[in-house]
Amino acid sequence: MIQLTAGWDESGDLAKVYERILAGEVVDDVAGVVRTPILTSWQRCRSLGLVPDQLILTCERDLDLDGRLLTAATPVLDRLEAVLDGPPVSVILTDAQARVLSRRAGDAELNRHLDATNIVQGFGFPESSAGTNALGTALAERRPVYVLGREHFADCMQQLACAAAPIRDPLSGRVEGVLDLTSFRRHSDPVMLPLAQQAADEIEQRLLEQSSKRERELLAEFLRTRRAAGEPVGPYGEPLPGPAPGADPTASVRPVLPLDPIDQAVLRARAQELIAAPHRVATEVTLSGGRTAVLFCREVCASGEAGIVVEAAIAAGPRFRVPAPSGPETSRAGTPAAEVTTPSRGSAAAAAAATGPAELTGGHRIGMHRAGRRQAGRHEAEAEIRGTARPPEAGPSAPASGQAPHTQAGLLLLGEPGVGRLALLARKRLELLYDASAGIGRTLDVTRTAEELVETVVPRFADFVAVDLPGSVLSGEEPVDIGEGLRRVALGAIHGGSHLYDVGEKVDWLPTSPQARCLETAGPVLEPDLSRAVDWIAVDPERTRKVLESGIHSLITVPLRARGVILGVVSFYRAERFAAFEDDDLWLAGELAGRAAVCIDNARRFTREHTMALAVQRSLLPRGVPAQDAVEVAHRYLPAQAGVGGDWFDVIPLSGSRVALVVGDVVGHGVHAATTMGRLRTAVHNFSALDLPSEELLTHLDDLVGRLDADSGGNGGIIGATCLYAVYDPVSRRCTFARAGHPPPALVLPDGTVDFVDVPAGPPLGLGGLPFEPCETEVPEGSRIVLYTDGLIESRGQDLDTRLGLLRRALAATRPPADSPEETCGAVLDALLPARPDDDVALLVARTRALDAERTKHWDVSADPAEVPRLRTAVTDQLEKWDLVDQVPTTELIVSELVTNAIRYGRPPIRLRLIRDHTLICEVTDGSSTSPRLRRARTTDEGGRGLFLMAQLAERWGTRYTADGKVIWTQQPLPPDGPGGSGRSEGPV
């Protein structure tokens, strides 16, 4: 038992998270600081109670240094040690318990550090005792792992960089050990991880060769036995003596039976059933063209190892007559079959003569299955297949009794020798399907999903993969004519120079091409030899010639089909690195395309829904800022990564040249949040038209939200909403704020000072019961009022005060008064937001203007009707000074009516004010809270027509209440090119 000693330490965000984990804190969002596998490993170590400087390692001296893992790995380790060049790197091999079996290479300094850390033969480094490290974590995660510096759990290992890859048994998939490359952190290189993975793959291949060695020996023994018995071996030729590791001993076999792929698949499936069955029976199989095949099983032994060989006898004419067995056994297909027994090792030749035809004129070997070690002399009964055998002395020309002429029989070959290799291929396919289910569809983006399919398949299944989709699918719609408008969306290749259509290019397939046939039939198409696919070559002869010259030789094209709709087509190409595609590959390609199609369809439908929701929201947001001279406005709206939300902003002109600045937020995302935002925005516009004070407007809005929630019955109500309402008066240069659960506004003075206005924080909308308090402050001309939603200042990784500090610094960094509101918006978003925020953001920046004394004029009015003529004269003189002579008659009539009503029905003090803005505004103030009503006078009435005439002459009119009375105002348009007719507008949103 040896205890690890404390060592090196480092600081930074990584170290802070590490200390929080050790302290037992719950760490949720540390993206960009700690990689997910490392964070998960740290949490496992913490749950086990491990302490970084008190880890206990065990040493095991009784290691299996002559086992199959080290035997298979030694040549790979030798080669790896020889090719390592540059910074010192140590090569470490462990067993499945993370116990070090071997350590190679490395310079003296690195080896001394590894010795001091006890990374030597015999010591174990499982994650459960040594903490996060490449050796133990690769076993825990069962995948390649790269651990760098401070990511190690143990203090003494934090000077190292380690890349480890697990080594699996190719047949069982069980992890047999780990290969690790270790260097000092200062010498770390990301290439260490793929290098370790490559070496682990080579060791796995050598383990496979160990597993299939005896199977090759079984095949060689079978052929030798046939020759020793004087039986022709058939057209297989002589097997290579002493096959090299990994070589196929039947490489010289040339099949002569013209079996189509369907017949081959039928025979292979039935033979595999016979090999796996507990009873050895002869089975009759019907082939195409009226032919019949009978499959026989026999046992063969080599070096004490027994295996099962399946032979096929294929007739070109009538079917074989296979008599019923003496026992109850029947074949799996229901065809009567004779029971087959196996002779002892000493009578293998006699068994060959008794079970199968003596003359082997062709065929294929289908495979062998290791049946386990048998004791010598063990006997099993083997029935004669009547009518299919004839004695060897009869000669090659003598037909067997009851056998159809032109019978061809022999060992059936289905690719690589050994069922173990078939099991390996099956496991590889299952692994690929599993990785596809985990790796395809991680995002709801059509293009990215197509790219994930390509990344999953290349280079494990194909050398080149192309995904072609119509533009309608990319935009979220279902394709109308799938054959039109296809474009290359994703392309994966093991190397360049394939001469295939590149990403973004339009793809036009001829009606006879494999891709067009695939789309037409909605089924996969296999072209095992592209050099003979004339229809494919005809699409673009010059391009396809270059494609074939690049080594591409085989193609599978599969439609991307989901819910009965074809969304596109995917093409798998193989080059010289792979053999031609086969039927099993066709099935696997269909499964991969099917899973990708469902994910692409989900992404397409999400794109459509997202586009619709975004269109709804855009239609509810202001399309432009109305004409007004109180503020210069800039705004931004950024939708959230999760979808559209309920943030909004508004600029609403009010009476008296005032302007209302509004920012609000509805909790949630999607169409419901967007439509709710539209309802609240409309309500704010309506309440603003009543010229309500800021706090009263929020009170009415709060009552409205409460009623909307009550009307929803608890389903689809407004879960939460906030709002900030500000009114700026350019005449008095004062701004009144009120907020309902919303973040405070920021005020940037002309000298660059930034402060957050201390507006009393009312409750969010809909809660009710508490009043809202206003806050009025003086705003110098040229100041910037900054309103925003919580998406700008809220972040999972930082607290609110930190984010407000960032906003303050971003605003202070701007250069008043040179920086425009547009530049302020850009600076704030660049400083505080990522490319795609988690929550939607609304930002409104308004730089204040002021109306000087030359654009306003006011008079105090006594409560005497004789004042009316004097005021008409004064108003005429003022309009002439403003060069608004055309407005004199109308304005005189309006002033006469408003002042007369104030004198007759109102109370002092009475005041008259004219404002020349982008419109001509006339205001009469008095101390009464009664408001005139517009009515239609009857023919018999002596009065009541003055207000009606005023309403007809003015563009707008209304009443607003003040703390000491009311103001009746009118608004008249000015000539477009007149002195006040600026017609200023901030343009579209």
PDB file of N, CA and C in Angstrom, residues 284-320:
ATOM      1  N   GLU A 284     -32.735 -29.076 -46.955  1.00  0.00           N
ATOM      2  CA  GLU A 284     -32.968 -28.799 -48.365  1.00  0.00           C
ATOM      3  C   GLU A 284     -33.421 -27.348 -48.537  1.00  0.00           C
ATOM      4  N   VAL A 285     -32.823 -26.650 -49.485  1.00  0.00           N
ATOM      5  CA  VAL A 285     -33.110 -25.240 -49.727  1.00  0.00           C
ATOM      6  C   VAL A 285     -33.448 -25.062 -51.197  1.00  0.00           C
ATOM      7  N   THR A 286     -34.563 -24.393 -51.483  1.00  0.00           N
ATOM      8  CA  THR A 286     -34.968 -24.117 -52.855  1.00  0.00           C
ATOM      9  C   THR A 286     -34.359 -22.791 -53.299  1.00  0.00           C
ATOM     10  N   LEU A 287     -33.698 -22.826 -54.475  1.00  0.00           N
ATOM     11  CA  LEU A 287     -33.059 -21.649 -55.036  1.00  0.00           C
ATOM     12  C   LEU A 287     -33.845 -21.171 -56.248  1.00  0.00           C
ATOM     13  N   SER A 288     -33.402 -20.066 -56.794  1.00  0.00           N
ATOM     14  CA  SER A 288     -34.053 -19.527 -57.977  1.00  0.00           C
ATOM     15  C   SER A 288     -33.746 -20.401 -59.193  1.00  0.00           C
ATOM     16  N   GLY A 289     -34.563 -20.280 -60.233  1.00  0.00           N
ATOM     17  CA  GLY A 289     -34.333 -21.023 -61.461  1.00  0.00           C
ATOM     18  C   GLY A 289     -34.631 -22.501 -61.353  1.00  0.00           C
ATOM     19  N   GLY A 290     -35.418 -22.914 -60.366  1.00  0.00           N
ATOM     20  CA  GLY A 290     -35.757 -24.316 -60.228  1.00  0.00           C
ATOM     21  C   GLY A 290     -34.660 -25.171 -59.626  1.00  0.00           C
ATOM     22  N   ARG A 291     -33.586 -24.572 -59.159  1.00  0.00           N
ATOM     23  CA  ARG A 291     -32.501 -25.352 -58.578  1.00  0.00           C
ATOM     24  C   ARG A 291     -32.771 -25.629 -57.107  1.00  0.00           C
ATOM     25  N   THR A 292     -32.082 -26.635 -56.598  1.00  0.00           N
ATOM     26  CA  THR A 292     -32.237 -27.039 -55.210  1.00  0.00           C
ATOM     27  C   THR A 292     -30.856 -27.269 -54.624  1.00  0.00           C
ATOM     28  N   ALA A 293     -30.709 -26.904 -53.364  1.00  0.00           N
ATOM     29  CA  ALA A 293     -29.445 -27.132 -52.661  1.00  0.00           C
ATOM     30  C   ALA A 293     -29.733 -27.886 -51.377  1.00  0.00           C
ATOM     31  N   VAL A 294     -28.815 -28.787 -51.045  1.00  0.00           N
ATOM     32  CA  VAL A 294     -28.866 -29.500 -49.770  1.00  0.00           C
ATOM     33  C   VAL A 294     -27.617 -29.135 -48.993  1.00  0.00           C
ATOM     34  N   LEU A 295     -27.813 -28.666 -47.757  1.00  0.00           N
ATOM     35  CA  LEU A 295     -26.697 -28.270 -46.899  1.00  0.00           C
ATOM     36  C   LEU A 295     -26.401 -29.397 -45.923  1.00  0.00           C
ATOM     37  N   PHE A 296     -25.092 -29.752 -45.815  1.00  0.00           N
ATOM     38  CA  PHE A 296     -24.633 -30.801 -44.916  1.00  0.00           C
ATOM     39  C   PHE A 296     -23.709 -30.197 -43.891  1.00  0.00           C
ATOM     40  N   CYS A 297     -23.743 -30.701 -42.671  1.00  0.00           N
ATOM     41  CA  CYS A 297     -22.837 -30.284 -41.602  1.00  0.00           C
ATOM     42  C   CYS A 297     -21.863 -31.418 -41.310  1.00  0.00           C
ATOM     43  N   ARG A 298     -20.604 -31.072 -41.094  1.00  0.00           N
ATOM     44  CA  ARG A 298     -19.643 -32.079 -40.662  1.00  0.00           C
ATOM     45  C   ARG A 298     -18.650 -31.419 -39.714  1.00  0.00           C
ATOM     46  N   GLU A 299     -18.100 -32.244 -38.863  1.00  0.00           N
ATOM     47  CA  GLU A 299     -17.129 -31.782 -37.880  1.00  0.00           C
ATOM     48  C   GLU A 299     -15.732 -32.031 -38.386  1.00  0.00           C
ATOM     49  N   VAL A 300     -14.838 -31.091 -38.133  1.00  0.00           N
ATOM     50  CA  VAL A 300     -13.438 -31.246 -38.495  1.00  0.00           C
ATOM     51  C   VAL A 300     -12.601 -30.759 -37.319  1.00  0.00           C
ATOM     52  N   CYS A 301     -11.463 -31.432 -37.086  1.00  0.00           N
ATOM     53  CA  CYS A 301     -10.622 -31.115 -35.934  1.00  0.00           C
ATOM     54  C   CYS A 301      -9.230 -30.743 -36.397  1.00  0.00           C
ATOM     55  N   ALA A 302      -8.631 -29.791 -35.660  1.00  0.00           N
ATOM     56  CA  ALA A 302      -7.243 -29.405 -35.907  1.00  0.00           C
ATOM     57  C   ALA A 302      -6.672 -28.904 -34.597  1.00  0.00           C
ATOM     58  N   SER A 303      -5.520 -29.465 -34.202  1.00  0.00           N
ATOM     59  CA  SER A 303      -4.824 -29.080 -32.968  1.00  0.00           C
ATOM     60  C   SER A 303      -5.742 -29.188 -31.758  1.00  0.00           C
ATOM     61  N   GLY A 304      -6.568 -30.223 -31.749  1.00  0.00           N
ATOM     62  CA  GLY A 304      -7.464 -30.421 -30.627  1.00  0.00           C
ATOM     63  C   GLY A 304      -8.681 -29.524 -30.632  1.00  0.00           C
ATOM     64  N   GLU A 305      -8.848 -28.717 -31.633  1.00  0.00           N
ATOM     65  CA  GLU A 305      -9.982 -27.810 -31.730  1.00  0.00           C
ATOM     66  C   GLU A 305     -10.954 -28.335 -32.778  1.00  0.00           C
ATOM     67  N   ALA A 306     -12.248 -28.356 -32.455  1.00  0.00           N
ATOM     68  CA  ALA A 306     -13.244 -28.886 -33.374  1.00  0.00           C
ATOM     69  C   ALA A 306     -14.102 -27.757 -33.911  1.00  0.00           C
ATOM     70  N   GLY A 307     -14.512 -27.896 -35.174  1.00  0.00           N
ATOM     71  CA  GLY A 307     -15.361 -26.895 -35.790  1.00  0.00           C
ATOM     72  C   GLY A 307     -16.397 -27.560 -36.665  1.00  0.00           C
ATOM     73  N   ILE A 308     -17.391 -26.800 -37.108  1.00  0.00           N
ATOM     74  CA  ILE A 308     -18.462 -27.297 -37.958  1.00  0.00           C
ATOM     75  C   ILE A 308     -18.328 -26.657 -39.331  1.00  0.00           C
ATOM     76  N   VAL A 309     -18.350 -27.513 -40.357  1.00  0.00           N
ATOM     77  CA  VAL A 309     -18.261 -27.054 -41.735  1.00  0.00           C
ATOM     78  C   VAL A 309     -19.580 -27.358 -42.422  1.00  0.00           C
ATOM     79  N   VAL A 310     -20.075 -26.413 -43.188  1.00  0.00           N
ATOM     80  CA  VAL A 310     -21.316 -26.593 -43.940  1.00  0.00           C
ATOM     81  C   VAL A 310     -20.961 -26.701 -45.412  1.00  0.00           C
ATOM     82  N   GLU A 311     -21.430 -27.822 -46.030  1.00  0.00           N
ATOM     83  CA  GLU A 311     -21.221 -28.020 -47.461  1.00  0.00           C
ATOM     84  C   GLU A 311     -22.567 -27.938 -48.172  1.00  0.00           C
ATOM     85  N   ALA A 312     -22.519 -27.544 -49.421  1.00  0.00           N
ATOM     86  CA  ALA A 312     -23.732 -27.421 -50.217  1.00  0.00           C
ATOM     87  C   ALA A 312     -23.622 -28.256 -51.469  1.00  0.00           C
ATOM     88  N   ALA A 313     -24.687 -28.989 -51.795  1.00  0.00           N
ATOM     89  CA  ALA A 313     -24.804 -29.694 -53.057  1.00  0.00           C
ATOM     90  C   ALA A 313     -25.938 -29.037 -53.830  1.00  0.00           C
ATOM     91  N   ILE A 314     -25.624 -28.488 -54.987  1.00  0.00           N
ATOM     92  CA  ILE A 314     -26.583 -27.697 -55.744  1.00  0.00           C
ATOM     93  C   ILE A 314     -26.891 -28.423 -57.048  1.00  0.00           C
ATOM     94  N   ALA A 315     -28.170 -28.643 -57.309  1.00  0.00           N
ATOM     95  CA  ALA A 315     -28.603 -29.328 -58.519  1.00  0.00           C
ATOM     96  C   ALA A 315     -29.180 -28.328 -59.497  1.00  0.00           C
ATOM     97  N   ALA A 316     -28.862 -28.528 -60.770  1.00  0.00           N
ATOM     98  CA  ALA A 316     -29.391 -27.647 -61.803  1.00  0.00           C
ATOM     99  C   ALA A 316     -30.739 -28.097 -62.293  1.00  0.00           C
ATOM    100  N   GLY A 317     -31.139 -29.376 -61.992  1.00  0.00           N
ATOM    101  CA  GLY A 317     -32.390 -29.906 -62.504  1.00  0.00           C
ATOM    102  C   GLY A 317     -33.399 -30.132 -61.411  1.00  0.00           C
ATOM    103  N   PRO A 318     -34.046 -31.338 -61.378  1.00  0.00           N
ATOM    104  CA  PRO A 318     -35.072 -31.622 -60.359  1.00  0.00           C
ATOM    105  C   PRO A 318     -34.499 -31.563 -58.964  1.00  0.00           C
ATOM    106  N   ARG A 319     -35.376 -31.428 -58.011  1.00  0.00           N
ATOM    107  CA  ARG A 319     -34.959 -31.307 -56.610  1.00  0.00           C
ATOM    108  C   ARG A 319     -34.440 -32.636 -56.089  1.00  0.00           C
ATOM    109  N   PHE A 320     -33.565 -32.549 -55.076  1.00  0.00           N
ATOM    110  CA  PHE A 320     -33.087 -33.753 -54.390  1.00  0.00           C
ATOM    111  C   PHE A 320     -34.242 -34.396 -53.652  1.00  0.00           C
TER     112      PHE A 320
END
